[in-house]
CSV table of C-alpha atoms in Angstrom, one decimal:
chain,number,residue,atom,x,y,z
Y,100,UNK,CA,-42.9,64.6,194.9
Y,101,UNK,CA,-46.5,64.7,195.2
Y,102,UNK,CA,-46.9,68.0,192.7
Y,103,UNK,CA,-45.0,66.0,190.7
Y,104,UNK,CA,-47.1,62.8,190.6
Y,105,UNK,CA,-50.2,65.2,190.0
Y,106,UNK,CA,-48.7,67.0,187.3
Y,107,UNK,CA,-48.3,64.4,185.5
Y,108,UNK,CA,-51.3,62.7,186.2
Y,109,UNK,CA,-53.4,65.3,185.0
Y,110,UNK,CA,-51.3,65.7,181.9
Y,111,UNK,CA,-51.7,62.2,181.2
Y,112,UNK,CA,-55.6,62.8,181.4
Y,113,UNK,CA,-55.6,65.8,179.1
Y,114,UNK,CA,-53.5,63.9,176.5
Y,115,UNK,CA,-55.5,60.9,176.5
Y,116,UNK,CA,-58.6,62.5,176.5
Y,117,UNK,CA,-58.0,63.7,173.1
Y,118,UNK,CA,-57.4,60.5,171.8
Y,119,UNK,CA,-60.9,59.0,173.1
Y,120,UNK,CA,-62.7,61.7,171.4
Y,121,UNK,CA,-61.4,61.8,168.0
Y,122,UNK,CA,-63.1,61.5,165.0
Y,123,UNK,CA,-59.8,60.0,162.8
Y,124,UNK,CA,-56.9,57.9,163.5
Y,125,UNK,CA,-56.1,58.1,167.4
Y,126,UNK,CA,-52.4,57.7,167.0
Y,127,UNK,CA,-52.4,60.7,164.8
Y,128,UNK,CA,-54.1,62.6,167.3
Y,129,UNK,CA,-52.3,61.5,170.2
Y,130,UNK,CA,-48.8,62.5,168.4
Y,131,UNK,CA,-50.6,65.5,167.5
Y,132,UNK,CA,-51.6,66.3,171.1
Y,133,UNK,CA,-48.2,65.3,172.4
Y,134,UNK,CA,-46.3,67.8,170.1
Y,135,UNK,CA,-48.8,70.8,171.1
Y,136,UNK,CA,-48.5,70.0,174.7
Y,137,UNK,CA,-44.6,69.9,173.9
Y,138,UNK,CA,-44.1,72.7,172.1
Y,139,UNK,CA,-46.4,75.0,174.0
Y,140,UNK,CA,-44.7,74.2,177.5
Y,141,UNK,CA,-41.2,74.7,175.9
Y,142,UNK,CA,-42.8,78.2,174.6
Y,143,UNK,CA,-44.3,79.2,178.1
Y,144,UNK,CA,-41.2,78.2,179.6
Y,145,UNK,CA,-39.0,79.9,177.6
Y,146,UNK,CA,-40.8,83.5,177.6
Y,147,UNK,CA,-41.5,82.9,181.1
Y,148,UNK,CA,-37.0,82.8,181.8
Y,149,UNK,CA,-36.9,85.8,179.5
Y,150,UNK,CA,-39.6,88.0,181.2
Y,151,UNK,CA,-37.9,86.6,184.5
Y,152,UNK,CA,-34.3,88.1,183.0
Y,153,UNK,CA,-36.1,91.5,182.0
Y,154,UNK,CA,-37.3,92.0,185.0
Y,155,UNK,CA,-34.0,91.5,186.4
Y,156,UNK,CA,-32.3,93.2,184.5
Y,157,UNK,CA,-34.7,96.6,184.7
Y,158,UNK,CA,-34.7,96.5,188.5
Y,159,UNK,CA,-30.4,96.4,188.6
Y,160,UNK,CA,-30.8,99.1,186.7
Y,161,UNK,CA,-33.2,101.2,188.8
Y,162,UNK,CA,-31.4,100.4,191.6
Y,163,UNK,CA,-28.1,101.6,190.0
Y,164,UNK,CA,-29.5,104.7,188.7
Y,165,UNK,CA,-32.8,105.8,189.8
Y,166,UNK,CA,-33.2,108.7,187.4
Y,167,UNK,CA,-33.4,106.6,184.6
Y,168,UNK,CA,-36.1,104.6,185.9
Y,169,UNK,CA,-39.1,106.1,183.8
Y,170,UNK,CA,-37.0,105.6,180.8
Y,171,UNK,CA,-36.1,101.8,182.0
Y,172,UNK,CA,-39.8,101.3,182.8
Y,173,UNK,CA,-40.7,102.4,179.1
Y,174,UNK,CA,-38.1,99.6,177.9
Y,175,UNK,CA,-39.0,96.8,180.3
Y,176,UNK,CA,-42.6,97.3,179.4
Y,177,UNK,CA,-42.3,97.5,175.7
Y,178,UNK,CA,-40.1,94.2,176.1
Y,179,UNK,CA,-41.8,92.1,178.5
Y,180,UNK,CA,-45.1,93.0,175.3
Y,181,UNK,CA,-43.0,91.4,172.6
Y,182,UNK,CA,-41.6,89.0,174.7
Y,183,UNK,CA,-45.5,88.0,175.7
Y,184,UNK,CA,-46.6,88.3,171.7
Y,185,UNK,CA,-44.0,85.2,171.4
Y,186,UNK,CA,-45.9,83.1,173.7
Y,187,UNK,CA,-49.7,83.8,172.0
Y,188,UNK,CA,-47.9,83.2,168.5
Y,189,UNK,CA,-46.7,80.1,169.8
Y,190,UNK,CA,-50.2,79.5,171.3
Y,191,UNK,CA,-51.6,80.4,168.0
Y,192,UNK,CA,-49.0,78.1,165.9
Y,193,UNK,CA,-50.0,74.8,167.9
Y,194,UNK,CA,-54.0,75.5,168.2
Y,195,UNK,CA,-53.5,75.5,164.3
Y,196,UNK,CA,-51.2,72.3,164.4
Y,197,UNK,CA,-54.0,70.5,167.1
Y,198,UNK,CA,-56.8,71.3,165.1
Y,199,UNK,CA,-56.3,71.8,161.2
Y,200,UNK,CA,-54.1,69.7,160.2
């Protein structure tokens, strides 16, 4: 409960700081803040369940068959690299949403 309460706390802090130091309309940058924030912890989240799934996945298979395991390797890494682009793009997508327009 306490992780929690500071969570939020702090999150509260980073959203409203970007409201005190704007240079335009502070509602438009606090629904601009609030959709980055959103959008970039549903991103995170969301590559962070399927790197969690990969890895899963890859080590059943090692286990199973431990021959294939250099070939499984290959594939997991590759995977958990595109799965990790997803996240900077999303990065990427809301720094540009934040900031230019």
């Amino acid at each position: 409960m306490k992780i929690a309460k500071i969570l939020f706390t702090t999150l509260a802090m980073v959203l409203v700081a970007s409201t005190a130091f704007a240079a335009g309309d502070a509602g438009v940058m606090s629904a601009k803040a609030y959709a980055t924030a959103i959008g970039m912890g549903i991103a995170a989240g969301l590559c962070g369940i399927g790197q969690g799934m990969g890895v899963k996945g890859a080590t059943e298979g090692i286990a199973r068959n431990p021959e294939a395991g250099g070939q499984i390797s290959t594939s997991l890494i590759l995977g958990l690299a595109f799965i990790e682009s997803l996240a900077i793009y999303a990065l990427v997508v809301n720094l540009i949403l934040l900031f230019v327009v």
